[in-house]
Amino acid sequence: MTISINKKKENLSFNRQQWQQGYQSQPNEYEYFIEDIEGKVPEELQGTLFRNGPGLFDVQGTPLQHPFDGDGMVCAISFLPNGKVHFRNRFVRTEGYVQEQKAGKMIYRGVFGTQKPGGWINNIFDIKVKNIANTNVIYWGNKLLALWEAAEPYLLDPSTLETLGIDYLDGVLNPGDSISAHPCFDPSCELDNGQPCLVNYSIKPGLSSKITIYEFAPDGNLLRRHSHTVPGFSFIHDCAITPHYCLLLQNPVTFNPIPFLLGLKGAGECVNFQQGKPSQLIIIPRTTRDKKVKTLEIDAGFVFHHVNAFEEGNNIYLDSISYDSLSQVNFETDYKEIDFDSIDPGRVYRLKIDLDGETVDKKMIESRSCEFPAINPKNFGRNYRYLFIGTTHKDRGNAPFQAILKKDLLTGEKQVHSFAPQGYVGEPIFVPKPNATSEDEGWVLVMIYDGDQHRSDLVILDGENLEKEPIATLHLKHHIPYGLHGNWTSEVFI
Ligand code: CO
């Protein structure tokens, strides 16, 4: 018995106490030029990296039951033409954040199970949702928007990160509407003479779900909008596009709101994964003329994120990270004590969808536990070769993500850059080099939490040779908790 415990300890690539420290709240807001840099920041790398994620894991001392309930904190890392790099972070001053900070106590229940103190009596029938604006941040149409899928975007000043208020996208949204935190970038839209566009969707869930697709021009104007109703409750966190289709995967879940209404559970805890039940793949044409929405039943497991999709003849390919089962969000267990071995790893699967025969083939393309995919943005919606994604240090089993994997989907070749034992990775972002001639010619930007130093680093890896020493490691003066999503813009804001 003792031997097996020791063996297990020896096998760990990480120190749990250090990993847990990445979930410490960061209540401070900073702005400074980063001076502690190893290596050299490439001169051609100019622009701004915006990232979002929960910044607080407690509200005035009351701990959150789930990290996804944390108030959104946006970071901006600006790469200036003179080679300097500037860091800034600010909380999104959502209505709820401002109220709770002012009151000095928790006022809202969290969607993922955080309950106000005082037991069910203090939570019963309280269905007020706090827009925490913590999932993604994107610069589009001359606006910097902090996104959370259950509510409206918040508008931020891209230079100062000051919160300017809720943004209704120039009247596209109404008060109380929501829009997804995962817009899809189309680098060259056929419908707009090759101009880029941004595709996003919203879902009004219920016994049936109303899905609305929006397409926005580079100046932020709405180009197209169409709505479709599909049967069943929908929990759809991400979408994928091809030049002619939007693809949404309706996970096999049911929703029982009673425990939420009674104040016993968070809304997220009332979503139940129906293991073994099929998912519905919803294929919505991006032009509404003559074409109908198709829904195909497939065995897809549970999917949060898609890597990409593309068309070839009458086939559509959709690459996604899929889990065989989804462990129930449960507020009785501490997320920091999670048993990684008990959780199904996310794996990358490719669906080949025959539009004529309405058949779907499923193939695993990466078995390693992974999540948070990135590709060259020029290949969104198109066939692509290189996938960059967060993964575990070891090639088997489950653990915190400590490495970035580059997978060549043509040859199957893999490169892994690991930051174990003290480093924990977030979502990589691929920035193509100006005038790049190959798909992987660019930089992979990734935020690392350093458990030894209790601070975070921004690391720049070489997309063509991921395994070599980082091109540069920029040490921040403090830690940034584990984040969610972000985006790069070639505009420099400071
Ligand atoms: Co996401």
XYZ file of C-alpha atoms and ligand atoms in Angstrom:
495
model
C 0.000 0.000 0.000
C 2.711 2.456 1.025
C 4.668 1.597 -2.085
C 1.773 2.370 -4.401
C 1.153 5.747 -2.723
C 4.817 6.649 -3.093
C 4.753 5.564 -6.691
C 1.756 7.754 -7.369
C 3.513 10.715 -5.775
C 6.642 10.144 -7.830
C 4.560 10.016 -10.961
C 2.969 13.391 -10.443
C 4.264 16.129 -12.718
C 2.978 18.859 -10.432
C 2.695 19.955 -6.827
C -0.950 20.279 -5.826
C -0.374 23.091 -3.362
C 1.414 25.153 -6.029
C -1.308 24.405 -8.573
C -3.974 25.557 -6.069
C -2.214 28.915 -5.629
C -3.100 29.747 -9.222
C -6.679 30.058 -7.940
C -5.834 32.805 -5.488
C -7.783 36.011 -6.042
C -5.868 38.887 -7.634
C -7.690 41.971 -6.319
C -4.991 44.418 -7.475
C -4.936 46.367 -10.707
C -1.546 47.085 -12.258
C -0.021 49.026 -15.126
C 3.686 49.013 -15.922
C 6.278 48.293 -18.589
C 7.538 44.714 -18.286
C 11.255 44.883 -17.615
C 12.104 41.394 -16.399
C 12.471 39.669 -19.776
C 14.478 36.572 -20.694
C 15.302 36.273 -24.400
C 14.260 38.935 -26.883
C 10.793 40.061 -27.912
C 10.632 39.880 -31.748
C 10.636 43.361 -33.327
C 7.908 42.399 -35.787
C 5.543 41.372 -32.984
C 3.402 44.485 -32.596
C -0.136 44.644 -31.299
C -2.138 43.884 -28.186
C -3.002 40.624 -26.502
C -6.261 40.861 -24.554
C -7.160 38.087 -22.119
C -10.114 37.535 -19.799
C -10.819 35.242 -16.869
C -12.005 35.193 -13.280
C -9.918 37.511 -11.097
C -11.633 36.871 -7.772
C -12.358 33.487 -6.208
C -14.077 35.008 -3.225
C -16.403 37.929 -2.692
C -15.174 39.887 0.299
C -13.905 36.700 1.942
C -16.813 34.393 1.038
C -15.230 31.752 -1.238
C -16.787 30.884 -4.571
C -17.806 27.269 -5.076
C -16.684 27.282 -8.693
C -13.950 29.301 -10.411
C -16.238 30.082 -13.373
C -18.350 32.234 -11.004
C -15.457 34.701 -10.542
C -15.718 38.343 -11.645
C -14.093 39.021 -14.997
C -10.641 40.609 -15.008
C -9.142 41.665 -18.323
C -5.411 41.854 -19.041
C -3.896 43.841 -21.922
C -0.316 43.139 -22.969
C 0.785 45.703 -25.538
C 3.788 45.139 -27.808
C 4.991 48.571 -28.906
C 6.923 49.449 -32.078
C 9.896 50.491 -29.916
C 10.192 46.955 -28.541
C 8.719 47.794 -25.149
C 5.944 45.685 -23.664
C 3.283 47.149 -21.383
C 1.048 45.255 -18.957
C -2.311 46.362 -17.599
C -5.144 44.530 -15.810
C -8.541 45.788 -14.675
C -11.735 44.267 -13.394
C -14.781 44.653 -15.568
C -16.942 46.988 -13.486
C -20.141 45.055 -14.031
C -23.196 46.122 -12.113
C -22.805 43.111 -9.813
C -19.086 43.629 -9.190
C -19.631 47.280 -8.277
C -22.589 46.447 -5.984
C -20.770 43.654 -4.157
C -17.528 45.578 -3.712
C -19.484 48.529 -2.366
C -21.652 46.429 -0.062
C -18.650 44.449 1.172
C -20.545 41.179 0.846
C -21.862 38.628 -1.603
C -25.191 39.721 -3.079
C -25.593 37.304 -6.001
C -25.659 33.557 -6.298
C -23.295 32.091 -8.882
C -24.477 30.190 -11.941
C -22.023 27.364 -11.180
C -23.158 26.734 -7.636
C -21.882 29.555 -5.456
C -24.624 30.263 -2.924
C -24.968 33.322 -0.770
C -24.168 32.635 2.884
C -27.149 31.704 5.066
C -28.251 28.429 3.461
C -31.222 27.777 1.208
C -33.466 30.238 3.048
C -31.262 33.051 1.838
C -31.136 31.750 -1.748
C -34.654 30.457 -2.382
C -36.349 31.974 -5.454
C -33.429 34.356 -5.911
C -32.842 33.942 -9.636
C -30.994 37.213 -10.170
C -27.985 36.467 -12.348
C -24.807 38.489 -12.064
C -23.301 39.270 -15.469
C -19.669 38.530 -14.625
C -18.233 39.260 -18.101
C -15.391 36.791 -17.482
C -15.159 34.430 -20.460
C -13.649 36.182 -23.452
C -12.541 39.599 -24.688
C -12.404 40.642 -28.328
C -11.582 43.791 -30.261
C -13.969 44.088 -33.212
C -15.671 47.010 -34.937
C -13.520 49.488 -32.989
C -14.906 48.130 -29.724
C -13.298 46.091 -26.975
C -15.976 43.762 -25.612
C -15.868 41.529 -22.527
C -18.138 38.547 -23.162
C -20.112 36.147 -20.961
C -22.558 33.844 -22.683
C -25.560 34.400 -20.408
C -25.803 38.181 -20.774
C -24.938 41.287 -22.764
C -21.315 42.278 -23.589
C -19.529 44.954 -21.581
C -17.735 47.696 -23.493
C -14.197 48.563 -22.346
C -11.790 51.311 -23.352
C -9.032 49.375 -25.184
C -6.320 51.748 -23.939
C -7.236 52.024 -20.261
C -9.517 48.949 -19.832
C -11.986 51.275 -18.150
C -15.518 49.840 -18.178
C -17.826 51.997 -20.305
C -21.029 50.008 -19.670
C -23.209 47.348 -21.236
C -23.026 47.358 -25.039
C -26.048 46.479 -27.158
C -24.004 46.230 -30.375
C -25.623 49.320 -31.868
C -29.153 48.114 -31.209
C -28.646 44.494 -32.303
C -29.300 43.331 -28.735
C -32.061 44.387 -26.371
C -31.728 44.676 -22.603
C -31.818 41.154 -21.136
C -30.516 39.525 -24.345
C -27.356 37.460 -24.368
C -24.719 36.648 -26.953
C -22.167 33.855 -26.901
C -18.620 34.369 -25.644
C -17.250 32.438 -28.647
C -17.595 34.466 -31.824
C -16.017 32.888 -34.929
C -13.712 34.854 -37.194
C -14.135 34.402 -40.940
C -10.956 35.748 -42.538
C -12.493 36.050 -46.003
C -16.251 35.999 -46.290
C -17.590 34.981 -49.694
C -20.804 36.877 -49.067
C -18.903 40.151 -48.594
C -16.417 40.005 -51.485
C -13.698 38.488 -49.348
C -13.911 40.950 -46.457
C -13.400 39.456 -42.999
C -16.450 39.090 -40.789
C -17.326 37.973 -37.301
C -20.015 35.351 -36.772
C -21.685 34.962 -33.403
C -24.844 33.356 -32.039
C -27.266 33.602 -29.169
C -29.488 30.994 -27.595
C -32.773 31.406 -25.818
C -33.090 28.055 -24.059
C -36.347 26.487 -22.969
C -38.296 23.371 -23.878
C -37.185 24.290 -27.376
C -34.230 26.589 -28.108
C -34.178 29.622 -30.360
C -30.781 30.045 -32.027
C -29.969 33.363 -33.682
C -26.918 33.799 -35.915
C -25.368 37.249 -36.360
C -22.656 38.297 -38.808
C -20.786 41.566 -38.275
C -18.679 43.621 -40.698
C -15.192 44.868 -39.685
C -16.755 48.232 -38.775
C -19.115 46.453 -36.351
C -22.252 46.821 -38.474
C -24.665 43.914 -38.591
C -24.572 42.240 -42.009
C -26.926 39.310 -41.517
C -29.178 37.882 -38.823
C -31.420 34.826 -38.865
C -33.169 32.764 -36.180
C -34.036 29.083 -35.994
C -35.880 27.017 -33.421
C -34.636 23.544 -32.497
C -36.294 21.099 -30.104
C -34.910 20.573 -26.596
C -32.886 22.468 -24.012
C -29.536 23.681 -25.346
C -26.216 24.081 -23.628
C -23.931 25.221 -26.446
C -20.746 27.038 -25.424
C -19.013 27.373 -28.811
C -19.699 27.202 -32.525
C -17.696 26.601 -35.689
C -18.055 27.982 -39.187
C -17.186 27.107 -42.745
C -17.622 29.511 -45.682
C -21.261 28.373 -46.049
C -22.366 26.944 -42.692
C -22.549 27.530 -38.959
C -22.173 24.368 -36.900
C -23.568 24.047 -33.398
C -23.447 20.925 -31.304
C -26.357 20.482 -28.929
C -24.896 18.449 -26.080
C -27.060 15.667 -24.590
C -28.129 17.430 -21.406
C -31.320 17.971 -19.483
C -32.097 20.894 -17.227
C -34.074 20.609 -14.003
C -34.436 24.115 -12.559
C -36.261 23.077 -9.353
C -33.169 22.813 -7.063
C -31.993 26.174 -8.424
C -35.340 27.841 -7.744
C -35.421 26.320 -4.262
C -32.033 27.830 -3.490
C -30.348 24.467 -3.124
C -28.150 24.460 -6.221
C -26.693 26.808 -8.814
C -28.222 26.769 -12.304
C -25.080 25.100 -13.681
C -25.524 22.250 -11.211
C -28.994 21.562 -12.614
C -27.645 20.734 -16.068
C -27.340 16.956 -16.296
C -25.228 15.219 -18.912
C -27.125 12.276 -20.420
C -24.350 9.779 -20.883
C -24.810 7.496 -23.863
C -27.442 9.755 -25.411
C -26.725 11.277 -28.831
C -25.875 14.914 -29.489
C -27.628 16.932 -32.157
C -25.379 18.533 -34.742
C -27.188 21.613 -36.030
C -26.002 22.759 -39.456
C -27.272 26.235 -40.271
C -26.589 27.705 -43.727
C -25.030 31.163 -43.494
C -27.302 32.283 -46.288
C -30.952 31.632 -45.631
C -31.911 31.451 -49.305
C -33.188 28.016 -50.454
C -31.305 26.094 -47.823
C -32.747 24.415 -44.792
C -31.275 23.817 -41.360
C -30.162 20.200 -40.982
C -29.995 18.385 -37.667
C -28.033 15.141 -37.483
C -27.941 12.805 -34.511
C -24.408 11.819 -33.574
C -22.439 10.188 -30.792
C -20.195 13.094 -29.814
C -19.784 12.991 -26.012
C -19.727 16.406 -24.347
C -18.132 19.311 -26.203
C -17.260 22.777 -24.933
C -14.900 23.906 -27.693
C -14.360 23.338 -31.373
C -10.962 23.654 -33.030
C -12.137 24.425 -36.553
C -14.366 23.273 -39.391
C -14.002 23.212 -43.159
C -15.708 22.006 -46.338
C -14.486 19.613 -48.994
C -16.954 18.881 -51.766
C -20.182 17.836 -50.083
C -18.456 16.964 -46.846
C -17.984 19.119 -43.790
C -15.224 18.356 -41.294
C -15.607 19.457 -37.695
C -12.776 19.114 -35.150
C -13.749 19.377 -31.478
C -12.541 18.517 -27.999
C -14.870 15.911 -26.597
C -15.333 14.331 -23.157
C -16.835 10.853 -22.785
C -18.597 12.071 -19.664
C -18.997 15.325 -17.848
C -18.515 15.249 -14.117
C -21.419 16.932 -12.433
C -20.677 20.383 -11.061
C -21.142 19.835 -7.355
C -20.771 22.449 -4.681
C -20.154 19.902 -1.962
C -16.724 19.101 -3.360
C -13.898 21.629 -3.416
C -12.710 22.212 -6.996
C -9.159 22.617 -5.694
C -9.239 19.056 -4.321
C -10.321 17.561 -7.626
C -9.164 14.016 -8.327
C -7.770 14.357 -11.840
C -7.792 10.573 -12.337
C -11.567 10.546 -11.931
C -12.205 12.992 -14.775
C -12.459 11.955 -18.391
C -9.839 13.695 -20.483
C -10.837 15.941 -23.361
C -9.666 14.464 -26.659
C -9.686 15.847 -30.164
C -12.105 14.199 -32.571
C -12.801 14.848 -36.228
C -16.343 14.465 -37.512
C -16.758 13.906 -41.238
C -20.256 14.937 -42.181
C -21.645 13.806 -45.515
C -24.276 16.407 -46.322
C -25.902 14.341 -49.071
C -26.126 11.027 -47.260
C -26.616 12.778 -43.922
C -24.112 10.442 -42.299
C -21.366 11.257 -39.822
C -18.047 9.461 -39.242
C -16.111 10.100 -36.057
C -12.371 9.652 -35.679
C -10.059 10.458 -32.782
C -7.188 12.635 -33.959
C -5.507 13.217 -30.592
C -5.836 10.958 -27.546
C -3.844 13.094 -25.131
C -5.852 15.100 -22.561
C -6.184 18.571 -24.045
C -8.290 21.737 -24.141
C -8.068 25.385 -25.288
C -7.261 24.999 -28.997
C -5.665 27.604 -31.273
C -4.900 27.703 -34.983
C -3.601 30.240 -37.477
C -6.534 32.700 -37.778
C -6.110 32.773 -41.571
C -7.321 29.140 -41.627
C -10.557 29.574 -39.683
C -13.306 27.818 -41.623
C -10.730 26.383 -44.044
C -8.691 23.221 -44.193
C -5.698 23.586 -41.901
C -2.659 21.645 -40.885
C -1.453 22.776 -37.479
C -3.227 22.628 -34.144
C -1.839 24.278 -30.991
C -3.506 23.277 -27.732
C -3.049 23.123 -23.953
C -2.208 19.650 -22.655
C -0.808 17.655 -19.747
C 2.903 17.137 -19.144
C 2.501 13.391 -19.600
C 1.014 11.849 -22.689
C -1.442 9.698 -20.694
C -3.946 10.273 -17.922
C -5.296 13.538 -16.640
C -3.630 16.357 -14.704
C -3.500 20.165 -14.767
C -2.362 21.510 -18.117
C 1.354 22.226 -18.049
C 2.296 21.990 -21.719
C 1.435 23.179 -25.197
C 1.049 20.593 -27.942
C 1.566 21.307 -31.615
C 0.032 18.663 -33.834
C 0.668 18.350 -37.541
C -2.633 16.951 -38.787
C -1.086 15.984 -42.117
C 1.767 13.825 -40.821
C 0.615 13.179 -37.248
C 3.896 14.606 -35.936
C 3.716 16.126 -32.461
C 5.801 18.679 -30.620
C 5.313 19.327 -26.922
C 6.633 22.266 -24.931
C 6.221 21.494 -21.246
C 6.492 23.965 -18.372
C 6.314 21.242 -15.674
C 6.875 20.913 -12.810
C 6.177 24.508 -11.710
C 4.422 25.955 -14.790
C 0.685 25.795 -15.606
C -0.534 26.888 -19.015
C -3.590 28.751 -20.250
C -5.045 29.061 -23.749
C -2.392 29.558 -26.431
C -2.892 32.270 -29.068
C -1.274 31.937 -32.485
C -0.084 35.199 -34.087
C 1.088 34.799 -37.716
C 4.306 36.595 -38.672
C 3.842 39.421 -41.135
C 4.441 38.037 -44.665
C 4.474 34.457 -43.392
C 4.597 31.844 -46.145
C 3.770 28.763 -44.094
C 0.841 28.145 -41.755
C 2.972 27.625 -38.640
C 5.206 30.637 -39.245
C 4.269 32.719 -36.244
C 4.389 33.079 -32.501
C 2.484 31.157 -29.877
C 1.668 33.426 -26.954
C 0.780 31.701 -23.714
C 0.273 32.854 -20.154
C 1.982 30.585 -17.624
C 1.363 30.499 -13.899
C 4.705 29.844 -12.160
C 3.935 27.993 -8.918
C 7.516 28.353 -7.609
C 7.505 32.134 -7.845
C 3.730 32.659 -7.415
C 3.719 34.949 -10.436
C 2.742 34.696 -14.084
C 4.814 34.864 -17.248
C 3.883 35.607 -20.806
C 5.870 33.180 -22.931
C 6.499 33.559 -26.660
C 7.130 30.240 -28.411
C 8.225 29.666 -31.993
C 5.269 28.222 -33.939
C 7.560 26.429 -36.390
C 9.697 24.822 -33.713
C 7.616 24.664 -30.581
C 10.017 22.510 -28.590
C 12.955 24.883 -28.683
C 13.653 27.354 -25.861
C 11.075 30.144 -25.674
C 11.877 33.155 -27.876
C 11.095 35.291 -24.836
C 9.724 34.894 -21.316
C 8.209 38.065 -19.870
C 7.947 37.906 -16.092
C 5.038 39.810 -14.576
C 5.451 41.242 -11.087
C 2.502 39.250 -9.696
C 0.259 36.320 -10.544
C -2.740 36.298 -12.865
C -5.169 33.523 -11.915
C -5.933 30.783 -14.461
C -7.812 32.515 -17.251
C -10.268 31.562 -19.948
C -10.120 33.107 -23.419
C -8.546 36.029 -25.219
C -7.659 37.489 -28.587
C -4.866 39.256 -30.385
C -5.226 42.462 -32.374
C -2.486 44.023 -34.482
C -3.527 47.445 -33.137
C -1.296 48.714 -30.371
C -3.225 50.108 -27.408
C -1.600 51.681 -24.409
Co -14.858 28.690 -23.883
